[in-house]
Structure formats: C-alpha cells, structure tokens
mmCIF file of C-alpha atoms in Angstrom:
data_model
loop_
_atom_site.group_PDB
_atom_site.id
_atom_site.type_symbol
_atom_site.label_atom_id
_atom_site.label_comp_id
_atom_site.label_asym_id
_atom_site.label_seq_id
_atom_site.Cartn_x
_atom_site.Cartn_y
_atom_site.Cartn_z
ATOM 1 C CA MET A 1 0.091 0.364 0.068
ATOM 2 C CA ALA A 2 1.354 3.505 -0.984
ATOM 3 C CA ILE A 3 2.019 5.750 2.106
ATOM 4 C CA ARG A 4 0.727 9.182 2.103
ATOM 5 C CA TYR A 5 1.208 12.500 3.856
ATOM 6 C CA PRO A 6 -1.851 13.936 5.465
ATOM 7 C CA ASN A 7 -2.252 15.734 2.594
ATOM 8 C CA GLY A 8 -3.032 13.164 0.412
ATOM 9 C CA ARG A 9 0.635 13.365 -1.301
ATOM 10 C CA ARG A 10 2.476 10.183 -2.236
ATOM 11 C CA PHE A 11 4.984 9.611 0.076
ATOM 12 C CA ASN A 12 7.788 8.537 -2.663
ATOM 13 C CA GLU A 13 9.595 5.728 -0.986
ATOM 14 C CA GLN A 14 13.417 5.431 -2.404
ATOM 15 C CA LYS A 15 13.763 1.519 -3.673
ATOM 16 C CA SER A 16 17.268 0.619 -3.470
ATOM 17 C CA PRO A 17 18.944 1.846 -6.454
ATOM 18 C CA THR A 18 20.711 -0.824 -8.667
ATOM 19 C CA LYS A 19 23.698 0.454 -10.798
ATOM 20 C CA LYS A 20 23.726 4.050 -9.146
ATOM 21 C CA VAL A 21 20.503 4.707 -11.122
ATOM 22 C CA ARG A 22 18.237 7.415 -9.391
ATOM 23 C CA LYS A 23 14.767 6.202 -9.283
ATOM 24 C CA LYS A 24 12.988 9.290 -10.829
ATOM 25 C CA GLU A 25 13.694 10.828 -13.975
ATOM 26 C CA LEU A 26 14.754 14.350 -14.478
ATOM 27 C CA THR A 27 12.359 16.738 -16.038
ATOM 28 C CA TYR A 28 13.003 19.595 -18.239
ATOM 29 C CA SER A 29 12.119 21.690 -15.396
ATOM 30 C CA ASN A 30 10.746 21.278 -12.011
ATOM 31 C CA ARG A 31 7.441 22.763 -12.444
ATOM 32 C CA GLY A 32 4.902 20.379 -13.048
ATOM 33 C CA MET A 33 6.404 17.622 -10.941
ATOM 34 C CA THR A 34 3.521 16.684 -8.716
ATOM 35 C CA LEU A 35 1.009 16.791 -11.114
ATOM 36 C CA GLU A 36 3.063 14.842 -13.256
ATOM 37 C CA ASP A 37 3.627 11.931 -10.229
ATOM 38 C CA ASP A 38 -0.412 12.320 -9.944
ATOM 39 C CA LEU A 39 -1.127 11.563 -13.629
ATOM 40 C CA ASN A 40 1.618 8.741 -13.836
ATOM 41 C CA GLU A 41 -0.130 7.377 -10.560
ATOM 42 C CA THR A 42 -3.874 7.604 -12.541
ATOM 43 C CA ASN A 43 -2.588 6.299 -15.564
ATOM 44 C CA GLN A 44 -1.141 3.582 -13.703
ATOM 45 C CA TYR A 45 -4.196 2.899 -12.162
ATOM 46 C CA TYR A 46 -6.067 2.587 -15.192
ATOM 47 C CA LEU A 47 -3.872 0.403 -16.996
ATOM 48 C CA GLU A 48 -4.192 -2.027 -14.013
ATOM 49 C CA LYS A 49 -8.105 -1.776 -13.659
ATOM 50 C CA SER A 50 -8.143 -2.184 -17.766
ATOM 51 C CA ILE A 51 -10.155 1.180 -17.803
ATOM 52 C CA ALA A 52 -7.099 3.178 -20.376
ATOM 53 C CA VAL A 53 -4.336 2.531 -22.140
ATOM 54 C CA ILE A 54 -2.291 5.653 -21.585
ATOM 55 C CA HIS A 55 1.228 6.780 -21.112
ATOM 56 C CA LYS A 56 3.474 9.352 -20.699
ATOM 57 C CA LYS A 57 6.281 9.605 -23.584
ATOM 58 C CA PRO A 58 9.819 9.460 -22.710
ATOM 59 C CA THR A 59 11.630 12.925 -22.606
ATOM 60 C CA PRO A 60 13.577 13.558 -25.567
ATOM 61 C CA VAL A 61 16.919 13.616 -25.384
ATOM 62 C CA GLN A 62 19.441 14.015 -28.293
ATOM 63 C CA ILE A 63 22.370 11.937 -27.500
ATOM 64 C CA VAL A 64 25.977 12.637 -28.534
ATOM 65 C CA GLN A 65 28.021 10.756 -26.748
ATOM 66 C CA VAL A 66 27.797 6.572 -25.641
ATOM 67 C CA ASP A 67 30.194 4.578 -23.701
ATOM 68 C CA TYR A 68 30.332 0.804 -23.952
ATOM 69 C CA PRO A 69 31.795 -0.118 -20.747
ATOM 70 C CA LYS A 70 32.808 -4.177 -20.837
ATOM 71 C CA ARG A 71 30.718 -6.402 -18.273
ATOM 72 C CA SER A 72 28.217 -3.320 -17.742
ATOM 73 C CA ALA A 73 25.257 -1.270 -19.296
ATOM 74 C CA ALA A 74 25.848 1.151 -21.494
ATOM 75 C CA VAL A 75 26.689 4.510 -20.412
ATOM 76 C CA ILE A 76 25.433 8.074 -21.934
ATOM 77 C CA LYS A 77 28.164 10.276 -21.237
ATOM 78 C CA GLU A 78 27.133 13.352 -23.589
ATOM 79 C CA ALA A 79 23.295 14.299 -24.216
ATOM 80 C CA TYR A 80 20.933 17.330 -24.347
ATOM 81 C CA PHE A 81 17.246 17.829 -23.756
ATOM 82 C CA LYS A 82 15.398 18.620 -27.014
ATOM 83 C CA GLN A 83 12.054 20.056 -27.394
ATOM 84 C CA ALA A 84 9.464 17.872 -27.742
ATOM 85 C CA SER A 85 7.324 17.917 -31.245
ATOM 86 C CA THR A 86 4.301 16.611 -29.507
ATOM 87 C CA THR A 87 2.357 16.416 -25.823
ATOM 88 C CA ASP A 88 3.248 14.266 -23.235
ATOM 89 C CA TYR A 89 0.875 12.033 -22.574
ATOM 90 C CA ASN A 90 -1.410 9.726 -25.206
ATOM 91 C CA GLY A 91 -3.320 6.505 -25.299
ATOM 92 C CA VAL A 92 -6.719 4.810 -26.257
ATOM 93 C CA TYR A 93 -9.997 4.718 -24.174
ATOM 94 C CA LYS A 94 -12.775 2.584 -25.219
ATOM 95 C CA GLY A 95 -11.202 2.528 -29.269
ATOM 96 C CA HIS A 96 -10.806 6.763 -28.841
ATOM 97 C CA TYR A 97 -7.471 8.328 -29.160
ATOM 98 C CA LEU A 98 -6.853 10.906 -26.209
ATOM 99 C CA ASP A 99 -3.908 13.145 -26.474
ATOM 100 C CA PHE A 100 -3.172 15.874 -23.763
ATOM 101 C CA GLU A 101 -0.697 18.112 -21.760
ATOM 102 C CA ALA A 102 -0.508 18.919 -18.426
ATOM 103 C CA LYS A 103 0.850 21.775 -16.777
ATOM 104 C CA GLU A 104 0.382 23.747 -13.140
ATOM 105 C CA THR A 105 0.721 27.091 -12.193
ATOM 106 C CA LYS A 106 1.099 29.287 -8.912
ATOM 107 C CA ASN A 107 -0.943 32.146 -10.207
ATOM 108 C CA LYS A 108 -4.438 32.476 -8.773
ATOM 109 C CA THR A 109 -6.150 34.176 -11.326
ATOM 110 C CA SER A 110 -4.637 33.021 -14.692
ATOM 111 C CA PHE A 111 -2.720 31.016 -16.637
ATOM 112 C CA PRO A 112 0.149 31.938 -18.511
ATOM 113 C CA LEU A 113 0.237 30.611 -22.015
ATOM 114 C CA GLN A 114 4.081 30.321 -22.096
ATOM 115 C CA ASN A 115 3.492 27.148 -20.571
ATOM 116 C CA PHE A 116 3.140 26.059 -24.371
ATOM 117 C CA HIS A 117 5.130 25.642 -27.099
ATOM 118 C CA LYS A 118 4.064 26.500 -30.611
ATOM 119 C CA HIS A 119 4.475 22.765 -31.728
ATOM 120 C CA GLN A 120 2.231 21.267 -29.217
ATOM 121 C CA ILE A 121 -0.240 23.666 -30.391
ATOM 122 C CA GLU A 122 0.220 22.550 -33.898
ATOM 123 C CA HIS A 123 0.247 18.627 -32.507
ATOM 124 C CA MET A 124 -3.143 19.440 -30.812
ATOM 125 C CA LYS A 125 -4.630 20.825 -34.148
ATOM 126 C CA GLN A 126 -3.241 18.262 -35.813
ATOM 127 C CA VAL A 127 -4.962 15.344 -33.547
ATOM 128 C CA GLN A 128 -8.221 16.712 -33.661
ATOM 129 C CA GLN A 129 -8.447 16.874 -37.716
ATOM 130 C CA GLN A 130 -7.948 13.094 -37.126
ATOM 131 C CA ASN A 131 -10.710 13.021 -34.605
ATOM 132 C CA GLY A 132 -8.653 12.245 -31.714
ATOM 133 C CA ILE A 133 -9.288 13.865 -28.276
ATOM 134 C CA ALA A 134 -7.128 16.675 -27.639
ATOM 135 C CA PHE A 135 -6.893 18.432 -24.396
ATOM 136 C CA VAL A 136 -4.931 19.965 -21.444
ATOM 137 C CA ILE A 137 -4.977 19.199 -18.071
ATOM 138 C CA LEU A 138 -4.018 22.662 -16.040
ATOM 139 C CA ARG A 139 -3.705 22.815 -12.390
ATOM 140 C CA PHE A 140 -3.868 25.865 -9.977
ATOM 141 C CA SER A 141 -1.470 24.471 -7.447
ATOM 142 C CA LEU A 142 -1.983 26.739 -4.537
ATOM 143 C CA THR A 143 -6.008 25.947 -4.586
ATOM 144 C CA ASP A 144 -5.205 22.269 -5.884
ATOM 145 C CA GLU A 145 -8.198 23.098 -8.851
ATOM 146 C CA ILE A 146 -7.488 20.682 -11.911
ATOM 147 C CA TYR A 147 -9.358 21.907 -15.021
ATOM 148 C CA LEU A 148 -9.743 19.620 -18.422
ATOM 149 C CA LEU A 149 -10.028 22.130 -20.953
ATOM 150 C CA ASP A 150 -10.724 21.270 -24.459
ATOM 151 C CA ALA A 151 -7.813 21.909 -27.268
ATOM 152 C CA LYS A 152 -9.731 24.170 -29.354
ATOM 153 C CA HIS A 153 -10.045 26.240 -26.531
ATOM 154 C CA LEU A 154 -6.375 26.550 -25.726
ATOM 155 C CA ILE A 155 -5.707 26.706 -29.612
ATOM 156 C CA GLN A 156 -7.989 29.773 -29.657
ATOM 157 C CA PHE A 157 -6.323 31.661 -26.784
ATOM 158 C CA TYR A 158 -2.914 30.877 -28.095
ATOM 159 C CA GLU A 159 -3.499 32.232 -31.399
ATOM 160 C CA GLN A 160 -4.437 35.595 -29.392
ATOM 161 C CA LYS A 161 -1.012 35.704 -27.648
ATOM 162 C CA GLU A 162 0.794 37.065 -30.693
ATOM 163 C CA THR A 163 -0.569 40.330 -30.514
ATOM 164 C CA SER A 164 -1.775 40.978 -26.957
ATOM 165 C CA ARG A 165 -2.535 37.721 -24.727
ATOM 166 C CA LYS A 166 -0.206 36.396 -22.230
ATOM 167 C CA SER A 167 -2.915 33.997 -20.492
ATOM 168 C CA ILE A 168 -5.949 32.641 -20.180
ATOM 169 C CA ARG A 169 -7.894 34.123 -17.454
ATOM 170 C CA LYS A 170 -9.087 31.603 -14.889
ATOM 171 C CA LEU A 171 -12.920 32.955 -15.082
ATOM 172 C CA ASP A 172 -12.723 31.371 -18.612
ATOM 173 C CA ILE A 173 -11.260 28.263 -17.819
ATOM 174 C CA GLU A 174 -14.083 27.775 -15.265
ATOM 175 C CA LYS A 175 -16.309 28.382 -17.706
ATOM 176 C CA LEU A 176 -15.274 26.655 -20.976
ATOM 177 C CA GLY A 177 -13.321 24.177 -19.102
ATOM 178 C CA PHE A 178 -14.131 21.211 -16.768
ATOM 179 C CA LEU A 179 -13.235 20.699 -13.025
ATOM 180 C CA ILE A 180 -11.773 17.302 -12.447
ATOM 181 C CA LYS A 181 -12.992 15.588 -9.204
ATOM 182 C CA ILE A 182 -9.723 15.020 -7.245
ATOM 183 C CA GLY A 183 -9.410 11.491 -5.503
ATOM 184 C CA TYR A 184 -7.472 8.874 -3.796
ATOM 185 C CA HIS A 185 -7.196 6.155 -6.012
ATOM 186 C CA PRO A 186 -6.816 7.408 -9.010
ATOM 187 C CA ARG A 187 -6.255 10.804 -8.180
ATOM 188 C CA ILE A 188 -6.883 12.775 -10.882
ATOM 189 C CA ASP A 189 -9.874 10.786 -12.560
ATOM 190 C CA TYR A 190 -10.002 12.726 -16.040
ATOM 191 C CA LEU A 191 -12.222 10.007 -17.677
ATOM 192 C CA GLN A 192 -15.254 10.709 -15.622
ATOM 193 C CA VAL A 193 -15.101 13.848 -17.642
ATOM 194 C CA ILE A 194 -13.949 12.308 -21.166
ATOM 195 C CA ASP A 195 -16.857 10.059 -20.163
ATOM 196 C CA THR A 196 -19.476 12.910 -19.790
ATOM 197 C CA VAL A 197 -18.238 15.647 -22.159
ATOM 198 C CA TYR A 198 -17.239 13.533 -25.168
ATOM 199 C CA LEU A 199 -18.617 9.988 -25.100
ATOM 200 C CA GLN A 200 -21.795 10.759 -23.680
ATOM 201 C CA ASP A 201 -24.230 10.697 -26.688
ATOM 202 C CA LYS A 202 -21.696 7.405 -28.296
ATOM 203 C CA MET B 1 14.037 17.410 -52.583
ATOM 204 C CA ALA B 2 15.949 14.320 -51.063
ATOM 205 C CA ILE B 3 18.532 12.971 -52.958
ATOM 206 C CA ARG B 4 18.186 9.046 -53.312
ATOM 207 C CA TYR B 5 20.710 6.327 -54.153
ATOM 208 C CA PRO B 6 19.898 4.106 -57.274
ATOM 209 C CA ASN B 7 18.397 1.758 -54.701
ATOM 210 C CA GLY B 8 15.715 4.066 -53.511
ATOM 211 C CA ARG B 9 17.598 4.532 -50.407
ATOM 212 C CA ARG B 10 17.647 7.844 -48.722
ATOM 213 C CA PHE B 11 20.973 9.971 -49.102
ATOM 214 C CA ASN B 12 21.317 11.221 -45.308
ATOM 215 C CA GLU B 13 22.529 14.825 -45.699
ATOM 216 C CA GLN B 14 24.254 15.409 -42.677
ATOM 217 C CA LYS B 15 23.052 19.122 -41.424
ATOM 218 C CA SER B 16 25.593 21.561 -40.246
ATOM 219 C CA PRO B 17 25.644 20.350 -36.611
ATOM 220 C CA THR B 18 24.726 23.125 -33.763
ATOM 221 C CA LYS B 19 26.435 22.924 -30.479
ATOM 222 C CA LYS B 20 28.350 19.947 -31.660
ATOM 223 C CA VAL B 21 24.998 17.640 -31.321
ATOM 224 C CA ARG B 22 24.995 15.407 -33.933
ATOM 225 C CA LYS B 23 21.685 15.033 -35.617
ATOM 226 C CA LYS B 24 20.998 11.225 -35.786
ATOM 227 C CA GLU B 25 19.623 9.887 -32.636
ATOM 228 C CA LEU B 26 21.317 6.855 -31.493
ATOM 229 C CA THR B 27 19.206 3.867 -30.422
ATOM 230 C CA TYR B 28 19.579 1.151 -28.358
ATOM 231 C CA SER B 29 21.329 -1.079 -30.966
ATOM 232 C CA ASN B 30 21.797 -0.592 -34.480
ATOM 233 C CA ARG B 31 19.447 -2.975 -35.554
ATOM 234 C CA GLY B 32 16.274 -1.597 -37.257
ATOM 235 C CA MET B 33 18.008 1.797 -38.011
ATOM 236 C CA THR B 34 16.873 1.962 -41.572
ATOM 237 C CA LEU B 35 13.683 0.882 -41.338
ATOM 238 C CA GLU B 36 13.442 3.426 -38.827
ATOM 239 C CA ASP B 37 14.683 5.896 -41.208
ATOM 240 C CA ASP B 38 11.690 4.868 -43.751
ATOM 241 C CA LEU B 39 9.125 4.512 -41.348
ATOM 242 C CA ASN B 40 9.960 8.111 -39.890
ATOM 243 C CA GLU B 41 9.772 9.653 -43.390
ATOM 244 C CA THR B 42 6.621 7.918 -44.395
ATOM 245 C CA ASN B 43 5.135 9.010 -40.605
ATOM 246 C CA GLN B 44 6.447 12.846 -41.793
ATOM 247 C CA TYR B 45 4.652 12.203 -45.103
ATOM 248 C CA TYR B 46 1.477 11.548 -43.468
ATOM 249 C CA LEU B 47 1.704 14.539 -41.227
ATOM 250 C CA GLU B 48 2.012 16.562 -43.894
ATOM 251 C CA LYS B 49 -0.204 15.580 -46.288
ATOM 252 C CA SER B 50 -2.725 15.703 -43.210
ATOM 253 C CA ILE B 51 -3.426 12.085 -43.638
ATOM 254 C CA ALA B 52 -2.440 10.808 -40.003
ATOM 255 C CA VAL B 53 -1.039 11.793 -36.935
ATOM 256 C CA ILE B 54 1.467 9.079 -35.883
ATOM 257 C CA HIS B 55 4.803 9.462 -34.431
ATOM 258 C CA LYS B 56 7.966 7.667 -32.602
ATOM 259 C CA LYS B 57 8.514 7.842 -28.766
ATOM 260 C CA PRO B 58 11.631 8.915 -27.488
ATOM 261 C CA THR B 59 14.033 6.428 -26.779
ATOM 262 C CA PRO B 60 13.586 6.126 -22.664
ATOM 263 C CA VAL B 61 16.466 7.475 -20.722
ATOM 264 C CA GLN B 62 17.147 7.228 -17.284
ATOM 265 C CA ILE B 63 18.738 10.566 -16.311
ATOM 266 C CA VAL B 64 21.456 10.572 -13.721
ATOM 267 C CA GLN B 65 23.391 13.603 -13.758
ATOM 268 C CA VAL B 66 22.836 16.839 -15.766
ATOM 269 C CA ASP B 67 25.075 19.736 -15.288
ATOM 270 C CA TYR B 68 23.862 23.244 -15.986
ATOM 271 C CA PRO B 69 26.915 25.526 -17.513
ATOM 272 C CA LYS B 70 26.185 29.444 -16.977
ATOM 273 C CA ARG B 71 24.874 30.607 -20.458
ATOM 274 C CA SER B 72 24.170 27.524 -22.293
ATOM 275 C CA ALA B 73 22.024 24.475 -22.394
ATOM 276 C CA ALA B 74 22.177 22.041 -19.825
ATOM 277 C CA VAL B 75 24.310 19.203 -20.456
ATOM 278 C CA ILE B 76 23.241 15.494 -19.265
ATOM 279 C CA LYS B 77 26.583 13.958 -18.122
ATOM 280 C CA GLU B 78 25.437 10.451 -17.171
ATOM 281 C CA ALA B 79 22.338 8.552 -18.135
ATOM 282 C CA TYR B 80 21.315 4.975 -19.053
ATOM 283 C CA PHE B 81 18.931 3.468 -21.504
ATOM 284 C CA LYS B 82 16.024 2.292 -20.399
ATOM 285 C CA GLN B 83 13.583 -0.743 -21.735
ATOM 286 C CA ALA B 84 10.206 0.880 -23.400
ATOM 287 C CA SER B 85 7.165 -0.159 -21.335
ATOM 288 C CA THR B 86 5.168 0.097 -24.531
ATOM 289 C CA THR B 87 5.825 -0.045 -28.452
ATOM 290 C CA ASP B 88 7.587 2.709 -30.450
ATOM 291 C CA TYR B 89 5.407 4.061 -32.478
ATOM 292 C CA ASN B 90 1.592 5.265 -31.828
ATOM 293 C CA GLY B 91 -1.304 7.664 -33.273
ATOM 294 C CA VAL B 92 -4.312 8.465 -34.703
ATOM 295 C CA TYR B 93 -5.594 8.172 -38.146
ATOM 296 C CA LYS B 94 -9.502 8.855 -38.897
ATOM 297 C CA GLY B 95 -10.241 8.630 -35.450
ATOM 298 C CA HIS B 96 -8.741 5.456 -34.784
ATOM 299 C CA TYR B 97 -5.829 4.585 -32.240
ATOM 300 C CA LEU B 98 -3.073 2.726 -34.309
ATOM 301 C CA ASP B 99 -0.043 1.581 -31.865
ATOM 302 C CA PHE B 100 2.882 -0.828 -33.585
ATOM 303 C CA GLU B 101 6.575 -1.677 -33.057
ATOM 304 C CA ALA B 102 8.633 -2.384 -35.950
ATOM 305 C CA LYS B 103 11.278 -4.582 -36.494
ATOM 306 C CA GLU B 104 13.863 -6.268 -39.264
ATOM 307 C CA THR B 105 16.150 -9.438 -39.290
ATOM 308 C CA LYS B 106 18.794 -10.317 -41.921
ATOM 309 C CA ASN B 107 17.303 -14.323 -41.751
ATOM 310 C CA LYS B 108 15.820 -15.189 -44.901
ATOM 311 C CA THR B 109 13.108 -17.968 -43.759
ATOM 312 C CA SER B 110 11.994 -17.160 -40.014
ATOM 313 C CA PHE B 111 11.438 -13.876 -37.866
ATOM 314 C CA PRO B 112 13.165 -14.195 -34.635
ATOM 315 C CA LEU B 113 11.101 -13.569 -31.304
ATOM 316 C CA GLN B 114 13.643 -12.360 -29.310
ATOM 317 C CA ASN B 115 13.040 -8.703 -31.323
ATOM 318 C CA PHE B 116 10.183 -8.380 -28.936
ATOM 319 C CA HIS B 117 10.315 -7.693 -25.509
ATOM 320 C CA LYS B 118 7.461 -9.378 -22.849
ATOM 321 C CA HIS B 119 6.499 -5.781 -21.886
ATOM 322 C CA GLN B 120 5.495 -4.642 -25.696
ATOM 323 C CA ILE B 121 3.351 -7.938 -25.694
ATOM 324 C CA GLU B 122 2.168 -6.766 -22.650
ATOM 325 C CA HIS B 123 1.233 -3.757 -24.140
ATOM 326 C CA MET B 124 -0.297 -4.508 -27.430
ATOM 327 C CA LYS B 125 -3.126 -6.870 -25.625
ATOM 328 C CA GLN B 126 -4.172 -4.007 -23.560
ATOM 329 C CA VAL B 127 -4.492 -1.770 -26.398
ATOM 330 C CA GLN B 128 -6.525 -4.480 -28.444
ATOM 331 C CA GLN B 129 -8.325 -4.594 -25.157
ATOM 332 C CA GLN B 130 -9.331 -1.009 -25.810
ATOM 333 C CA ASN B 131 -10.276 -1.541 -29.410
ATOM 334 C CA GLY B 132 -7.123 0.181 -30.522
ATOM 335 C CA ILE B 133 -5.854 -0.967 -33.853
ATOM 336 C CA ALA B 134 -2.063 -2.826 -32.522
ATOM 337 C CA PHE B 135 0.233 -4.590 -35.109
ATOM 338 C CA VAL B 136 3.790 -5.010 -35.940
ATOM 339 C CA ILE B 137 5.900 -4.454 -38.829
ATOM 340 C CA LEU B 138 8.177 -6.641 -39.916
ATOM 341 C CA ARG B 139 10.803 -6.499 -42.568
ATOM 342 C CA PHE B 140 13.192 -9.365 -44.135
ATOM 343 C CA SER B 141 16.014 -6.848 -44.820
ATOM 344 C CA LEU B 142 18.029 -9.383 -47.634
ATOM 345 C CA THR B 143 14.869 -9.053 -49.777
ATOM 346 C CA ASP B 144 13.171 -5.631 -48.767
ATOM 347 C CA GLU B 145 9.978 -7.541 -48.209
ATOM 348 C CA ILE B 146 7.842 -5.540 -45.378
ATOM 349 C CA TYR B 147 4.670 -7.389 -43.822
ATOM 350 C CA LEU B 148 2.372 -6.081 -41.393
ATOM 351 C CA LEU B 149 0.766 -8.448 -38.842
ATOM 352 C CA ASP B 150 -2.125 -8.012 -36.685
ATOM 353 C CA ALA B 151 -0.808 -8.230 -33.082
ATOM 354 C CA LYS B 152 -3.132 -11.201 -31.970
ATOM 355 C CA HIS B 153 -1.047 -13.315 -34.130
ATOM 356 C CA LEU B 154 2.593 -12.103 -32.670
ATOM 357 C CA ILE B 155 0.809 -12.727 -29.035
ATOM 358 C CA GLN B 156 -0.074 -16.245 -30.171
ATOM 359 C CA PHE B 157 3.584 -17.174 -31.608
ATOM 360 C CA TYR B 158 5.075 -15.293 -28.404
ATOM 361 C CA GLU B 159 2.992 -17.342 -25.935
ATOM 362 C CA GLN B 160 4.473 -20.539 -27.424
ATOM 363 C CA LYS B 161 8.072 -18.890 -26.719
ATOM 364 C CA GLU B 162 8.560 -20.014 -23.521
ATOM 365 C CA THR B 163 8.027 -23.781 -24.590
ATOM 366 C CA SER B 164 9.796 -24.177 -27.745
ATOM 367 C CA ARG B 165 9.190 -21.665 -30.314
ATOM 368 C CA LYS B 166 12.146 -19.049 -31.049
ATOM 369 C CA SER B 167 10.926 -17.467 -34.215
ATOM 370 C CA ILE B 168 7.720 -17.073 -36.701
ATOM 371 C CA ARG B 169 8.232 -18.976 -39.488
ATOM 372 C CA LYS B 170 8.075 -16.816 -42.601
ATOM 373 C CA LEU B 171 5.490 -18.747 -44.032
ATOM 374 C CA ASP B 172 3.243 -18.004 -41.489
ATOM 375 C CA ILE B 173 4.198 -14.467 -42.086
ATOM 376 C CA GLU B 174 3.046 -14.473 -45.290
ATOM 377 C CA LYS B 175 -0.211 -16.459 -45.127
ATOM 378 C CA LEU B 176 -1.299 -14.288 -41.173
ATOM 379 C CA GLY B 177 0.134 -11.082 -42.738
ATOM 380 C CA PHE B 178 -0.385 -8.570 -45.425
ATOM 381 C CA LEU B 179 2.477 -7.434 -47.380
ATOM 382 C CA ILE B 180 3.457 -3.761 -47.545
ATOM 383 C CA LYS B 181 3.841 -2.131 -50.808
ATOM 384 C CA ILE B 182 7.153 -0.275 -50.999
ATOM 385 C CA GLY B 183 7.049 2.942 -52.854
ATOM 386 C CA TYR B 184 9.339 6.257 -53.135
ATOM 387 C CA HIS B 185 7.301 8.473 -51.151
ATOM 388 C CA PRO B 186 6.098 7.393 -48.755
ATOM 389 C CA ARG B 187 8.266 4.936 -48.587
ATOM 390 C CA ILE B 188 6.475 2.185 -46.336
ATOM 391 C CA ASP B 189 2.566 2.803 -47.049
ATOM 392 C CA TYR B 190 1.761 0.959 -43.847
ATOM 393 C CA LEU B 191 -1.714 2.946 -44.023
ATOM 394 C CA GLN B 192 -2.994 1.268 -47.277
ATOM 395 C CA VAL B 193 -2.900 -2.034 -45.370
ATOM 396 C CA ILE B 194 -4.895 -0.622 -42.574
ATOM 397 C CA ASP B 195 -7.697 0.647 -44.706
ATOM 398 C CA THR B 196 -8.507 -2.464 -46.405
ATOM 399 C CA VAL B 197 -7.744 -4.687 -43.645
ATOM 400 C CA TYR B 198 -9.474 -2.737 -40.930
ATOM 401 C CA LEU B 199 -11.358 0.322 -41.552
ATOM 402 C CA GLN B 200 -13.203 -1.559 -45.085
ATOM 403 C CA ASP B 201 -16.494 -2.407 -43.302
ATOM 404 C CA LYS B 202 -16.344 1.343 -41.076
#
C-alpha cells in the first residue's frame, strides 16, 4: 500500500537503486513534477484496472556520446534535452485516441500561455483533424484545482498570444473547461470528464 | 528534394550541427535503423498531407546527472538506456488509435521472437482490449519485403516462446500478415493495409 502524507500526497519511498541509477527521472524543469506524479499514478491505475492505456512519453533527449564499458550497461556521457514535438501523454480509451498535455501554475487568477510551445499547439490541431480527443489538464497548484480544457479553446487563446494575450483568465477556464474531481485512487480521474463530455452520446 | 541512391534509399545529408549535437539519435542497438528511417519519413509524409498523426516515441533514458553551465544549455553527463514499456510508434488515423512496433531481420525464412520484449507484448494486448489497432511491421532486409502482422498473431506465437518456439516462420507471416507495397514517397505506405484490412467495413 502506498504511504501518504496527511495532505494526500504520495510518500515516495526510494527503492534501493541498482547500478547507481536514481529512480526518479529528471524533467526539463521542476514545474509540473507533482502533477506529473499524480497523472502517472492515475494512468497506472487505469492500466491495472484495464480501463485505459495511456502513457507519458519519455523526455526527448539528443544523445551525443555513449560509452560501452565491458561487462556493464552502456553509459550516455553527453546528451541534451530536446524540445518535444508532441504533447506528453497519449493513448487509447474505449477505442478513442486521447492526447493531452498537463501543466500547473502558482498563479491565482490566470494560466500563462508560455507553458505551451508552438509545436504542441500545432500537434493538438492535427490530432483534432484526425478526430482524436485532444485537451489540456491545467492545475492551479495553490488551490489544487484541476481543469480539463478542450484543445480547441487553448488553440483559440494561443492564437491571440502573438498580439496581446499572455495568459488565459481563470474565469474563462472555469466557464469553458471542466473541473476534475480530485480523489484518492486514482487521484485525477480525468476519464470521468471524458465520459460525460466527449462520449456521452456515443 | 531528398537525394536518393539508385536503390531508392535516402541519402542522409548531414546538416551542419549546432552545439556539436549530432543530428541522428542513437538507438539501443543498430538493428532496425534503416526501417526506422523509412518509417519516420513515411510518418512525416502522413503528417504533412494531413493523413494521420503518428510519431515515434523518444528512446527512454534514465537521467542520473545533469550539468547546468552558465549561458548554455543543460548537459546530461550520465544517463542509461531503459527498456521501453510500450511499443515505439502510436498515433491517430481517422479517429482510430494505431499502435505498432517495427523490427527487421537478416534471416531469410523466419523472424526471431527475441526482437520483442514481454512488456511490449503485454502492451499490445492492452491496446487491443481498448479496441485500439495494434500490429507489427516486420522487414526481411535481405529481400526488402515488409509485412504488417496483427498483434493477435504475434501474441499467439510469442506465447509459444516459453516452451519451444524461437521464431515465426516466414511462411506463417506470408499467410497471416499483409505485404506492404514499397514506394518512393511515402516509402512504407502501411496505412493502405490499415484501410483495406481494418477499416473496410467502417
């Protein structure tokens, strides 16, 4: 059983490392670490219960130099982080293709658009063209409110970014998006929203 | 325009590297490199023509040490290759979730099952349970014959691996799979097979 802090957050028990490999993967920045943990746990839950098959893609890395020591694993000695050309999460749920990006902010009243790259916006457009379900999961970390917002809204706001807009107002997210109930296991049950919003009349 | 060798193979023009980063990503082994190139080109073609959105997942890497030099990009100084928990390719085509692995062999009459990991087989089963389309693309490199084989057949053969079977006979692949026509652009038009085999009566 997972041990949890009183606030419901998971206690990350460090497993004894093999080959000095640290268990946790580093990400491009530290933003989003907790949301990522919670989503990984949620996706693991969906997988174990045969509810959906959704995975986070590995962090894209440009590998430059690799050593092949005798009698042990290859060691990457020089590599660089690359910008992702797609969103971080995708998979299949009841035959439907799901595709999303997850981000969090410490802001109280708005969500900065700089959290998203042009490539990701482009990718979400392409997914919607192919009748995939594309969305973002947005977390306001100070109040722990998590919203699911369809990609079409994000794309619309993003396209105003060039001119004036730097962020999406929280009011708009509340109006256009859907609050995801935060639970214990799974912690972020976003498929509940998918069921009611996207698959209701299917 | 891409320059090609007389046999139709692409000439890989090395773009001038920035920051000493080599253009090509290294993979876990060298097997499958050419097939990978051809599939990346095919998927790029599908993307540009708005036919489908299918990407190769980044190679999973366990990052152990990162340096943050001043005024330049973060450098990964120690990392290890991890075994993938899913297949390499997935995406969406006409609303359908596609998921596949691609492998090649120099054998003439059979395809070794050791090309596939238990995790990948498990993943393909899960995808099929969610009504996703899961398959493998198998290339016999000496004759440049490429087959699409539904995951259900691979799973069946794989489950005989524990006892006796070490490979799939080419005869069986010919019988149960579908030959993919090799073209110029795109080079491996596997969606043609998807159309006729999976989506014909939809």
